[in-house]
Amino acid sequence: MNAYIESVLEGVRKKNSTQPEFIQAVEEVLASISPVIDAHPEYEAANLLNRIVEPERMFTFRVVWMDDNGKYHTNRGWRCQFNGAIGPYKGGIRFQSNVNESIIKFLGFEQIFKNSLTGLPIGGAKGGSDFDPAGKSDAEIMRFCQSFVSALYRYIGPDIDVPAGDMGVGGREIGYMYGQYRRLKGVWENGVFTGKGLTYGGSLIRPEATGYGAIYYLCEALKHEGDTIEGKRIGVSGYGNVSWGIIKKATELGAICCYISGREGYVHDPDGISTEEKINYLLEMREKHTGVKAYADRFGCEFYPGEKIWGVKDVDIFMPAATQNEVELEDAKKIVDSGVKYYFEVSNMPTKADAQAYLREHDIIVAPSKAVNAGGVGVSALEMAQNSERLVWTAEEVDEHLKRMMINIHNASAEAAEEYGLGYDLIAGANIAGFKKVATAMMEQGVF
Ligand code: GLU
């Protein structure tokens, strides 16, 4: 690896020694762009990499809220405005008890390159709180969201920073947060959050976008391999909003999604999660926090408590869509044993570094989440465009844009890897293509 990159990495490891997720994300991106740094000495001359690994701004804030029994609770909130070179900061908000600074920072860092890949003018950001929405009443969620935005609203805006959903934050939470923003500012700035409800500036297809986009990208990669999605069996981990979109689109295109999983284990539905009733039930499970076993109970299929899906032998494609680092080295070994050819990451950084290396060494085609899941934030940017134009696009229009975007992301990644003599390397290609645009913008805007 390039000596300049080595020195930057050493600094990152030292400065962020308590942030393993962040270090992991930086290591992957910097390793990928090594040939670009070799070819562009001006980046080293401007010491660009030491700037790109440091958030432009990151802050924490106190979020106090009252539960239904009148008791007060204090949580911590974060927003990381990582890089605004190519557009207003953009990225989701995650509510989950395990959220910490390292997780927010790695997600913000990934978001820079993901957002760049969409081809749209959005910078990279992420935020969240260690608040756990599971088991909270609607009124508690509302009070928490209002308190969260009371602390954040001064630092966001349609041309400043545009938050959206992520794990634990869906349409309901965005509604409460948008409402509080409007109440505090007294303006109708409906481009300030994305993932809004359809009655107040939300975009059609936004709820489906991450999953649909992942399948459009997959289809393009299959085409590259002279293959098609029809008849393929797909193992999806997770059962949230993203998994729902994947399953809906994959089923429509003739694939069979026969596994879903949750923290408590996985479900095998050999017929596929293929009927409208089954697919819609996923939404109900998410809303009611039922756990994944509820699916097995309802549709009479097998539930495997405490197990992950990676050992199953009857799928052609794995799509991890649950959370970061859900696939460890021992899981990767099982995936290789299962004989699958395709492993498409959907959740952000689902694969531990050694596990990812193992999969690649064994000739599995691995696609990175920052490319595969970019359709979500991509349609968020389309929502911002609709808001600023004060009009509403049809579902077909949005879907058409999304499809084109995902094809472009795949092709731009494949071409970038090819250009640097790396072959069909979708991970390096995505990092290189995403990096180049941001790096050029940073160089042109001068040193700061
Ligand atoms: N949280 C999603 C992501 O990881 C969506 C972000 C957005 O729409 O701004 O990309």
GROMACS .gro file of C-alpha atoms and ligand atoms in nm:
model
  458
    1MET     CA    1   0.000   0.000   0.000
    2ASN     CA    2   0.103   0.360  -0.068
    3ALA     CA    3   0.332   0.500   0.207
    4TYR     CA    4   0.128   0.818   0.244
    5ILE     CA    5  -0.185   0.610   0.307
    6GLU     CA    6   0.003   0.403   0.565
    7SER     CA    7   0.096   0.719   0.754
    8VAL     CA    8  -0.259   0.855   0.741
    9LEU     CA    9  -0.394   0.524   0.869
   10GLU     CA   10  -0.145   0.520   1.153
   11GLY     CA   11  -0.268   0.862   1.258
   12VAL     CA   12  -0.632   0.757   1.232
   13ARG     CA   13  -0.572   0.449   1.447
   14LYS     CA   14  -0.391   0.653   1.710
   15LYS     CA   15  -0.640   0.939   1.722
   16ASN     CA   16  -0.948   0.718   1.721
   17SER     CA   17  -0.826   0.426   1.926
   18THR     CA   18  -1.161   0.385   2.102
   19GLN     CA   19  -1.356   0.380   1.773
   20PRO     CA   20  -1.309   0.039   1.606
   21GLU     CA   21  -1.599   0.074   1.361
   22PHE     CA   22  -1.469   0.406   1.237
   23ILE     CA   23  -1.117   0.271   1.192
   24GLN     CA   24  -1.253  -0.030   1.001
   25ALA     CA   25  -1.446   0.193   0.758
   26VAL     CA   26  -1.145   0.420   0.698
   27GLU     CA   27  -0.914   0.122   0.641
   28GLU     CA   28  -1.140  -0.019   0.372
   29VAL     CA   29  -1.177   0.308   0.182
   30LEU     CA   30  -0.811   0.407   0.201
   31ALA     CA   31  -0.689   0.063   0.095
   32SER     CA   32  -0.919   0.081  -0.208
   33ILE     CA   33  -0.802   0.422  -0.322
   34SER     CA   34  -0.430   0.343  -0.297
   35PRO     CA   35  -0.385   0.331  -0.678
   36VAL     CA   36  -0.560   0.668  -0.711
   37ILE     CA   37  -0.321   0.825  -0.461
   38ASP     CA   38  -0.029   0.676  -0.656
   39ALA     CA   39  -0.161   0.830  -0.976
   40HIS     CA   40  -0.239   1.171  -0.824
   41PRO     CA   41   0.057   1.310  -0.628
   42GLU     CA   42  -0.131   1.638  -0.588
   43TYR     CA   43  -0.353   1.473  -0.325
   44GLU     CA   44  -0.054   1.395  -0.109
   45ALA     CA   45   0.094   1.738  -0.174
   46ALA     CA   46  -0.227   1.893  -0.037
   47ASN     CA   47  -0.240   1.633   0.242
   48LEU     CA   48  -0.600   1.570   0.137
   49LEU     CA   49  -0.643   1.237   0.314
   50ASN     CA   50  -0.576   1.373   0.660
   51ARG     CA   51  -0.859   1.616   0.598
   52ILE     CA   52  -1.106   1.368   0.452
   53VAL     CA   53  -1.082   1.143   0.761
   54GLU     CA   54  -1.168   1.427   0.999
   55PRO     CA   55  -1.536   1.533   1.028
   56GLU     CA   56  -1.596   1.896   0.936
   57ARG     CA   57  -1.810   1.914   1.246
   58MET     CA   58  -1.942   1.664   1.500
   59PHE     CA   59  -2.132   1.733   1.817
   60THR     CA   60  -2.320   1.566   2.097
   61PHE     CA   61  -2.620   1.696   2.282
   62ARG     CA   62  -2.842   1.611   2.575
   63VAL     CA   63  -3.189   1.476   2.505
   64VAL     CA   64  -3.421   1.471   2.805
   65TRP     CA   65  -3.769   1.325   2.778
   66MET     CA   66  -4.051   1.224   3.005
   67ASP     CA   67  -4.198   0.873   3.001
   68ASP     CA   68  -4.569   0.796   3.044
   69ASN     CA   69  -4.528   0.763   3.420
   70GLY     CA   70  -4.387   1.114   3.452
   71LYS     CA   71  -4.028   0.997   3.499
   72TYR     CA   72  -3.743   1.183   3.326
   73HIS     CA   73  -3.475   1.014   3.118
   74THR     CA   74  -3.155   1.152   2.969
   75ASN     CA   75  -3.009   1.020   2.644
   76ARG     CA   76  -2.721   1.136   2.430
   77GLY     CA   77  -2.768   1.262   2.074
   78TRP     CA   78  -2.504   1.301   1.801
   79ARG     CA   79  -2.476   1.461   1.461
   80CYS     CA   80  -2.168   1.414   1.249
   81GLN     CA   81  -2.148   1.656   0.954
   82PHE     CA   82  -1.861   1.473   0.795
   83ASN     CA   83  -1.809   1.627   0.455
   84GLY     CA   84  -2.002   1.902   0.275
   85ALA     CA   85  -1.781   1.941  -0.033
   86ILE     CA   86  -2.038   1.826  -0.288
   87GLY     CA   87  -2.365   1.935  -0.127
   88PRO     CA   88  -2.553   1.994   0.199
   89TYR     CA   89  -2.479   1.732   0.463
   90LYS     CA   90  -2.716   1.438   0.418
   91GLY     CA   91  -2.767   1.119   0.611
   92GLY     CA   92  -2.995   0.932   0.843
   93ILE     CA   93  -3.061   0.934   1.214
   94ARG     CA   94  -3.038   0.609   1.407
   95PHE     CA   95  -3.212   0.538   1.736
   96GLN     CA   96  -3.073   0.225   1.897
   97SER     CA   97  -2.937   0.154   2.243
   98ASN     CA   98  -2.591   0.054   2.112
   99VAL     CA   99  -2.533   0.381   1.922
  100ASN     CA  100  -2.207   0.552   2.014
  101GLU     CA  101  -1.960   0.798   1.865
  102SER     CA  102  -1.771   0.533   1.669
  103ILE     CA  103  -2.087   0.403   1.503
  104ILE     CA  104  -2.211   0.750   1.409
  105LYS     CA  105  -1.870   0.843   1.274
  106PHE     CA  106  -1.825   0.531   1.063
  107LEU     CA  107  -2.174   0.573   0.921
  108GLY     CA  108  -2.102   0.939   0.845
  109PHE     CA  109  -1.775   0.848   0.675
  110GLU     CA  110  -1.942   0.581   0.460
  111GLN     CA  111  -2.216   0.826   0.373
  112ILE     CA  112  -1.966   1.063   0.205
  113PHE     CA  113  -1.878   0.810  -0.063
  114LYS     CA  114  -2.225   0.660  -0.090
  115ASN     CA  115  -2.382   1.000  -0.147
  116SER     CA  116  -2.115   1.085  -0.401
  117LEU     CA  117  -2.196   0.762  -0.590
  118THR     CA  118  -2.560   0.865  -0.632
  119GLY     CA  119  -2.439   1.136  -0.870
  120LEU     CA  120  -2.651   1.391  -0.682
  121PRO     CA  121  -2.528   1.695  -0.486
  122ILE     CA  122  -2.533   1.567  -0.127
  123GLY     CA  123  -2.257   1.569   0.134
  124GLY     CA  124  -2.208   1.303   0.401
  125ALA     CA  125  -2.355   1.306   0.753
  126LYS     CA  126  -2.509   1.081   1.016
  127GLY     CA  127  -2.674   1.123   1.351
  128GLY     CA  128  -2.855   0.937   1.617
  129SER     CA  129  -2.910   0.860   1.979
  130ASP     CA  130  -2.860   0.575   2.225
  131PHE     CA  131  -3.237   0.588   2.282
  132ASP     CA  132  -3.407   0.250   2.238
  133PRO     CA  133  -3.748   0.290   2.072
  134ALA     CA  134  -3.853  -0.072   2.136
  135GLY     CA  135  -4.140  -0.096   2.380
  136LYS     CA  136  -4.196   0.281   2.398
  137SER     CA  137  -4.544   0.423   2.359
  138ASP     CA  138  -4.634   0.654   2.076
  139ALA     CA  139  -4.645   0.950   2.314
  140GLU     CA  140  -4.299   0.865   2.450
  141ILE     CA  141  -4.159   0.846   2.097
  142MET     CA  142  -4.315   1.183   2.019
  143ARG     CA  143  -4.171   1.349   2.328
  144PHE     CA  144  -3.829   1.202   2.257
  145CYS     CA  145  -3.831   1.318   1.893
  146GLN     CA  146  -3.942   1.667   1.995
  147SER     CA  147  -3.665   1.693   2.249
  148PHE     CA  148  -3.409   1.558   2.001
  149VAL     CA  149  -3.501   1.820   1.741
  150SER     CA  150  -3.514   2.102   1.998
  151ALA     CA  151  -3.142   2.040   2.046
  152LEU     CA  152  -3.063   1.988   1.676
  153TYR     CA  153  -3.279   2.234   1.484
  154ARG     CA  154  -3.034   2.526   1.486
  155TYR     CA  155  -2.774   2.321   1.303
  156ILE     CA  156  -2.981   2.173   1.020
  157GLY     CA  157  -3.173   2.318   0.724
  158PRO     CA  158  -3.251   2.243   0.359
  159ASP     CA  159  -2.920   2.396   0.244
  160ILE     CA  160  -2.723   2.301   0.556
  161ASP     CA  161  -2.794   1.946   0.667
  162VAL     CA  162  -3.087   1.722   0.578
  163PRO     CA  163  -3.146   1.429   0.816
  164ALA     CA  164  -3.356   1.121   0.736
  165GLY     CA  165  -3.439   0.784   0.885
  166ASP     CA  166  -3.219   0.487   0.967
  167MET     CA  167  -3.259   0.200   1.214
  168GLY     CA  168  -3.526   0.289   1.470
  169VAL     CA  169  -3.631   0.597   1.275
  170GLY     CA  170  -3.913   0.559   1.021
  171GLY     CA  171  -4.200   0.766   0.890
  172ARG     CA  172  -4.354   0.819   1.233
  173GLU     CA  173  -4.034   0.955   1.391
  174ILE     CA  174  -3.960   1.176   1.088
  175GLY     CA  175  -4.313   1.318   1.120
  176TYR     CA  176  -4.262   1.413   1.484
  177MET     CA  177  -3.918   1.557   1.414
  178TYR     CA  178  -4.037   1.757   1.114
  179GLY     CA  179  -4.334   1.887   1.315
  180GLN     CA  180  -4.108   2.007   1.593
  181TYR     CA  181  -3.873   2.175   1.347
  182ARG     CA  182  -4.165   2.360   1.187
  183ARG     CA  183  -4.301   2.460   1.526
  184LEU     CA  184  -3.967   2.600   1.644
  185LYS     CA  185  -3.870   2.780   1.324
  186GLY     CA  186  -4.215   2.889   1.212
  187VAL     CA  187  -4.138   2.813   0.848
  188TRP     CA  188  -4.237   2.552   0.595
  189GLU     CA  189  -3.891   2.425   0.503
  190ASN     CA  190  -4.004   2.087   0.386
  191GLY     CA  191  -3.669   1.996   0.235
  192VAL     CA  192  -3.518   1.974   0.582
  193PHE     CA  193  -3.597   1.608   0.648
  194THR     CA  194  -3.648   1.328   0.398
  195GLY     CA  195  -3.860   1.019   0.437
  196LYS     CA  196  -4.154   1.244   0.518
  197GLY     CA  197  -4.518   1.137   0.492
  198LEU     CA  198  -4.681   1.172   0.152
  199THR     CA  199  -4.920   1.445   0.270
  200TYR     CA  200  -4.639   1.687   0.358
  201GLY     CA  201  -4.367   1.658   0.099
  202GLY     CA  202  -4.259   1.294   0.113
  203SER     CA  203  -4.166   1.113  -0.205
  204LEU     CA  204  -4.338   0.811  -0.351
  205ILE     CA  205  -4.109   0.505  -0.353
  206ARG     CA  206  -3.890   0.642  -0.067
  207PRO     CA  207  -3.993   0.361   0.174
  208GLU     CA  208  -3.913   0.100  -0.092
  209ALA     CA  209  -3.606   0.273  -0.233
  210THR     CA  210  -3.320   0.106  -0.044
  211GLY     CA  211  -3.448  -0.246  -0.110
  212TYR     CA  212  -3.556  -0.180  -0.469
  213GLY     CA  213  -3.227  -0.009  -0.542
  214ALA     CA  214  -3.033  -0.306  -0.402
  215ILE     CA  215  -3.217  -0.539  -0.638
  216TYR     CA  216  -3.166  -0.310  -0.940
  217TYR     CA  217  -2.794  -0.305  -0.861
  218LEU     CA  218  -2.792  -0.684  -0.817
  219CYS     CA  219  -2.962  -0.730  -1.156
  220GLU     CA  220  -2.693  -0.521  -1.321
  221ALA     CA  221  -2.416  -0.723  -1.158
  222LEU     CA  222  -2.587  -1.048  -1.262
  223LYS     CA  223  -2.607  -0.914  -1.616
  224HIS     CA  224  -2.232  -0.851  -1.605
  225GLU     CA  225  -2.191  -1.221  -1.517
  226GLY     CA  226  -2.423  -1.330  -1.797
  227ASP     CA  227  -2.681  -1.432  -1.537
  228THR     CA  228  -3.034  -1.321  -1.440
  229ILE     CA  229  -3.231  -1.291  -1.118
  230GLU     CA  230  -3.515  -1.516  -1.230
  231GLY     CA  231  -3.542  -1.830  -1.020
  232LYS     CA  232  -3.257  -1.729  -0.788
  233ARG     CA  233  -3.297  -1.814  -0.420
  234ILE     CA  234  -3.198  -1.529  -0.191
  235GLY     CA  235  -3.114  -1.541   0.180
  236VAL     CA  236  -3.182  -1.204   0.343
  237SER     CA  237  -3.081  -1.124   0.699
  238GLY     CA  238  -3.295  -0.882   0.895
  239TYR     CA  239  -3.667  -0.828   0.846
  240GLY     CA  240  -3.696  -0.450   0.856
  241ASN     CA  241  -3.789  -0.191   0.603
  242VAL     CA  242  -3.486  -0.262   0.383
  243SER     CA  243  -3.547  -0.639   0.378
  244TRP     CA  244  -3.911  -0.570   0.293
  245GLY     CA  245  -3.813  -0.365  -0.016
  246ILE     CA  246  -3.561  -0.629  -0.127
  247ILE     CA  247  -3.814  -0.910  -0.093
  248LYS     CA  248  -4.091  -0.717  -0.269
  249LYS     CA  249  -3.882  -0.631  -0.575
  250ALA     CA  250  -3.694  -0.962  -0.592
  251THR     CA  251  -4.022  -1.153  -0.581
  252GLU     CA  252  -4.171  -0.932  -0.852
  253LEU     CA  253  -3.872  -1.016  -1.073
  254GLY     CA  254  -3.908  -1.391  -1.021
  255ALA     CA  255  -3.659  -1.461  -0.739
  256ILE     CA  256  -3.746  -1.655  -0.423
  257CYS     CA  257  -3.659  -1.502  -0.085
  258CYS     CA  258  -3.674  -1.792   0.155
  259TYR     CA  259  -3.494  -1.667   0.468
  260ILE     CA  260  -3.527  -1.372   0.704
  261SER     CA  261  -3.368  -1.325   1.044
  262GLY     CA  262  -3.377  -1.124   1.361
  263ARG     CA  263  -3.169  -1.101   1.677
  264GLU     CA  264  -3.340  -1.411   1.816
  265GLY     CA  265  -3.283  -1.645   1.522
  266TYR     CA  266  -3.394  -1.705   1.166
  267VAL     CA  267  -3.698  -1.825   0.975
  268HIS     CA  268  -3.700  -2.056   0.673
  269ASP     CA  269  -3.996  -2.031   0.438
  270PRO     CA  270  -3.919  -2.279   0.159
  271ASP     CA  271  -4.203  -2.146  -0.060
  272GLY     CA  272  -4.058  -1.797  -0.039
  273ILE     CA  273  -4.194  -1.483   0.123
  274SER     CA  274  -4.384  -1.441  -0.195
  275THR     CA  275  -4.750  -1.357  -0.139
  276GLU     CA  276  -4.881  -1.009  -0.077
  277GLU     CA  277  -5.004  -1.120   0.264
  278LYS     CA  278  -4.659  -1.244   0.366
  279ILE     CA  279  -4.479  -0.937   0.236
  280ASN     CA  280  -4.723  -0.699   0.404
  281TYR     CA  281  -4.691  -0.891   0.729
  282LEU     CA  282  -4.322  -0.791   0.743
  283LEU     CA  283  -4.433  -0.430   0.784
  284GLU     CA  284  -4.668  -0.522   1.064
  285MET     CA  285  -4.392  -0.716   1.242
  286ARG     CA  286  -4.164  -0.416   1.226
  287GLU     CA  287  -4.426  -0.174   1.348
  288LYS     CA  288  -4.528  -0.391   1.641
  289HIS     CA  289  -4.175  -0.507   1.731
  290THR     CA  290  -4.298  -0.867   1.723
  291GLY     CA  291  -3.960  -1.033   1.660
  292VAL     CA  292  -3.895  -1.258   1.361
  293LYS     CA  293  -4.049  -1.574   1.512
  294ALA     CA  294  -4.394  -1.420   1.464
  295TYR     CA  295  -4.359  -1.492   1.091
  296ALA     CA  296  -4.294  -1.862   1.153
  297ASP     CA  297  -4.592  -1.884   1.389
  298ARG     CA  298  -4.825  -1.712   1.148
  299PHE     CA  299  -4.728  -1.895   0.828
  300GLY     CA  300  -4.638  -2.232   0.978
  301CYS     CA  301  -4.272  -2.251   0.891
  302GLU     CA  302  -3.956  -2.339   1.078
  303PHE     CA  303  -3.788  -2.101   1.326
  304TYR     CA  304  -3.422  -2.161   1.421
  305PRO     CA  305  -3.362  -1.992   1.757
  306GLY     CA  306  -3.021  -1.838   1.820
  307GLU     CA  307  -2.892  -1.914   1.471
  308LYS     CA  308  -2.781  -1.696   1.180
  309ILE     CA  309  -2.867  -1.776   0.818
  310TRP     CA  310  -2.508  -1.804   0.689
  311GLY     CA  311  -2.489  -2.182   0.717
  312VAL     CA  312  -2.786  -2.258   0.490
  313LYS     CA  313  -2.708  -2.444   0.171
  314ASP     CA  314  -3.000  -2.379  -0.060
  315VAL     CA  315  -2.951  -2.017  -0.170
  316ASP     CA  316  -2.771  -1.859  -0.465
  317ILE     CA  317  -2.729  -1.511  -0.319
  318PHE     CA  318  -2.679  -1.377   0.033
  319MET     CA  319  -2.790  -1.025   0.114
  320PRO     CA  320  -2.702  -0.916   0.470
  321ALA     CA  321  -2.951  -0.644   0.552
  322ALA     CA  322  -2.957  -0.631   0.933
  323THR     CA  323  -2.672  -0.435   1.094
  324GLN     CA  324  -2.296  -0.366   1.103
  325ASN     CA  325  -2.049  -0.648   1.156
  326GLU     CA  326  -2.317  -0.917   1.154
  327VAL     CA  327  -2.092  -1.146   0.944
  328GLU     CA  328  -1.777  -1.268   1.116
  329LEU     CA  329  -1.496  -1.490   0.989
  330GLU     CA  330  -1.667  -1.812   1.101
  331ASP     CA  331  -1.983  -1.701   0.916
  332ALA     CA  332  -1.778  -1.624   0.604
  333LYS     CA  333  -1.641  -1.980   0.613
  334LYS     CA  334  -1.995  -2.115   0.617
  335ILE     CA  335  -2.090  -1.887   0.330
  336VAL     CA  336  -1.800  -2.020   0.124
  337ASP     CA  337  -1.900  -2.380   0.214
  338SER     CA  338  -2.254  -2.313   0.098
  339GLY     CA  339  -2.123  -2.260  -0.254
  340VAL     CA  340  -2.292  -1.925  -0.323
  341LYS     CA  341  -2.142  -1.704  -0.588
  342TYR     CA  342  -2.289  -1.370  -0.482
  343TYR     CA  343  -2.273  -1.180  -0.155
  344PHE     CA  344  -2.431  -0.836  -0.172
  345GLU     CA  345  -2.402  -0.621   0.138
  346VAL     CA  346  -2.706  -0.408   0.207
  347SER     CA  347  -2.687  -0.292   0.569
  348ASN     CA  348  -2.399  -0.051   0.631
  349MET     CA  349  -2.068  -0.239   0.679
  350PRO     CA  350  -2.228  -0.578   0.763
  351THR     CA  351  -1.904  -0.770   0.715
  352LYS     CA  352  -1.599  -0.777   0.945
  353ALA     CA  353  -1.281  -0.699   0.751
  354ASP     CA  354  -1.131  -1.049   0.785
  355ALA     CA  355  -1.462  -1.206   0.685
  356GLN     CA  356  -1.486  -0.987   0.377
  357ALA     CA  357  -1.128  -1.073   0.277
  358TYR     CA  358  -1.206  -1.444   0.317
  359LEU     CA  359  -1.511  -1.423   0.091
  360ARG     CA  360  -1.313  -1.241  -0.176
  361GLU     CA  361  -1.024  -1.487  -0.159
  362HIS     CA  362  -1.274  -1.762  -0.231
  363ASP     CA  363  -1.400  -1.602  -0.550
  364ILE     CA  364  -1.734  -1.486  -0.422
  365ILE     CA  365  -1.853  -1.168  -0.589
  366VAL     CA  366  -1.883  -0.922  -0.302
  367ALA     CA  367  -2.062  -0.592  -0.354
  368PRO     CA  368  -2.026  -0.317  -0.093
  369SER     CA  369  -2.316  -0.165   0.094
  370LYS     CA  370  -2.223   0.193   0.013
  371ALA     CA  371  -2.307   0.114  -0.350
  372VAL     CA  372  -2.582  -0.146  -0.303
  373ASN     CA  373  -2.787   0.057  -0.053
  374ALA     CA  374  -2.733   0.400  -0.210
  375GLY     CA  375  -3.083   0.400  -0.361
  376GLY     CA  376  -3.229   0.501  -0.026
  377VAL     CA  377  -3.038   0.823   0.011
  378GLY     CA  378  -3.055   0.868  -0.366
  379VAL     CA  379  -3.434   0.886  -0.353
  380SER     CA  380  -3.400   1.114  -0.049
  381ALA     CA  381  -3.212   1.353  -0.277
  382LEU     CA  382  -3.497   1.320  -0.528
  383GLU     CA  383  -3.735   1.407  -0.245
  384MET     CA  384  -3.530   1.722  -0.179
  385ALA     CA  385  -3.549   1.806  -0.552
  386GLN     CA  386  -3.928   1.764  -0.553
  387ASN     CA  387  -3.956   1.981  -0.241
  388SER     CA  388  -3.754   2.264  -0.388
  389GLU     CA  389  -3.953   2.246  -0.711
  390ARG     CA  390  -4.277   2.241  -0.507
  391LEU     CA  391  -4.412   1.948  -0.703
  392VAL     CA  392  -4.465   1.576  -0.673
  393TRP     CA  393  -4.330   1.315  -0.910
  394THR     CA  394  -4.523   0.999  -0.990
  395ALA     CA  395  -4.411   0.663  -0.852
  396GLU     CA  396  -4.308   0.563  -1.204
  397GLU     CA  397  -4.089   0.871  -1.244
  398VAL     CA  398  -3.912   0.816  -0.913
  399ASP     CA  399  -3.869   0.445  -0.980
  400GLU     CA  400  -3.726   0.516  -1.324
  401HIS     CA  401  -3.471   0.760  -1.175
  402LEU     CA  402  -3.382   0.509  -0.907
  403LYS     CA  403  -3.327   0.231  -1.157
  404ARG     CA  404  -3.104   0.450  -1.372
  405MET     CA  405  -2.910   0.564  -1.065
  406MET     CA  406  -2.837   0.207  -0.954
  407ILE     CA  407  -2.728   0.100  -1.302
  408ASN     CA  408  -2.496   0.401  -1.312
  409ILE     CA  409  -2.352   0.321  -0.970
  410HIS     CA  410  -2.278  -0.035  -1.076
  411ASN     CA  411  -2.124   0.069  -1.405
  412ALA     CA  412  -1.924   0.358  -1.261
  413SER     CA  413  -1.782   0.121  -0.996
  414ALA     CA  414  -1.697  -0.149  -1.249
  415GLU     CA  415  -1.530   0.108  -1.477
  416ALA     CA  416  -1.332   0.273  -1.196
  417ALA     CA  417  -1.189  -0.064  -1.089
  418GLU     CA  418  -1.113  -0.151  -1.451
  419GLU     CA  419  -0.936   0.182  -1.504
  420TYR     CA  420  -0.690   0.099  -1.225
  421GLY     CA  421  -0.633  -0.255  -1.347
  422LEU     CA  422  -0.827  -0.417  -1.062
  423GLY     CA  423  -1.068  -0.627  -1.269
  424TYR     CA  424  -1.430  -0.666  -1.163
  425ASP     CA  425  -1.379  -0.536  -0.809
  426LEU     CA  426  -1.701  -0.371  -0.698
  427ILE     CA  427  -1.563  -0.272  -0.356
  428ALA     CA  428  -1.253  -0.091  -0.481
  429GLY     CA  429  -1.453   0.049  -0.773
  430ALA     CA  430  -1.721   0.203  -0.549
  431ASN     CA  431  -1.463   0.356  -0.318
  432ILE     CA  432  -1.260   0.496  -0.606
  433ALA     CA  433  -1.560   0.637  -0.794
  434GLY     CA  434  -1.709   0.785  -0.475
  435PHE     CA  435  -1.376   0.930  -0.363
  436LYS     CA  436  -1.280   1.093  -0.693
  437LYS     CA  437  -1.573   1.332  -0.705
  438VAL     CA  438  -1.535   1.441  -0.342
  439ALA     CA  439  -1.158   1.476  -0.375
  440THR     CA  440  -1.192   1.690  -0.686
  441ALA     CA  441  -1.447   1.915  -0.515
  442MET     CA  442  -1.226   1.951  -0.208
  443MET     CA  443  -0.921   2.037  -0.416
  444GLU     CA  444  -1.112   2.295  -0.619
  445GLN     CA  445  -1.252   2.462  -0.305
  446GLY     CA  446  -0.910   2.520  -0.152
  447VAL     CA  447  -0.760   2.415   0.178
  448PHE     CA  448  -0.978   2.431   0.488
  449GLU     N1  449  -3.001   0.599   0.653
  449GLU     C1  450  -3.001   0.577   0.511
  449GLU     C2  451  -2.858   0.549   0.466
  449GLU     O1  452  -2.786   0.483   0.534
  449GLU     C3  453  -3.072   0.687   0.436
  449GLU     C4  454  -3.016   0.825   0.454
  449GLU     C5  455  -3.097   0.935   0.386
  449GLU     O2  456  -3.197   0.907   0.321
  449GLU     O3  457  -3.054   1.050   0.401
  449GLU     O4  458  -2.815   0.584   0.360
   0.00000   0.00000   0.00000
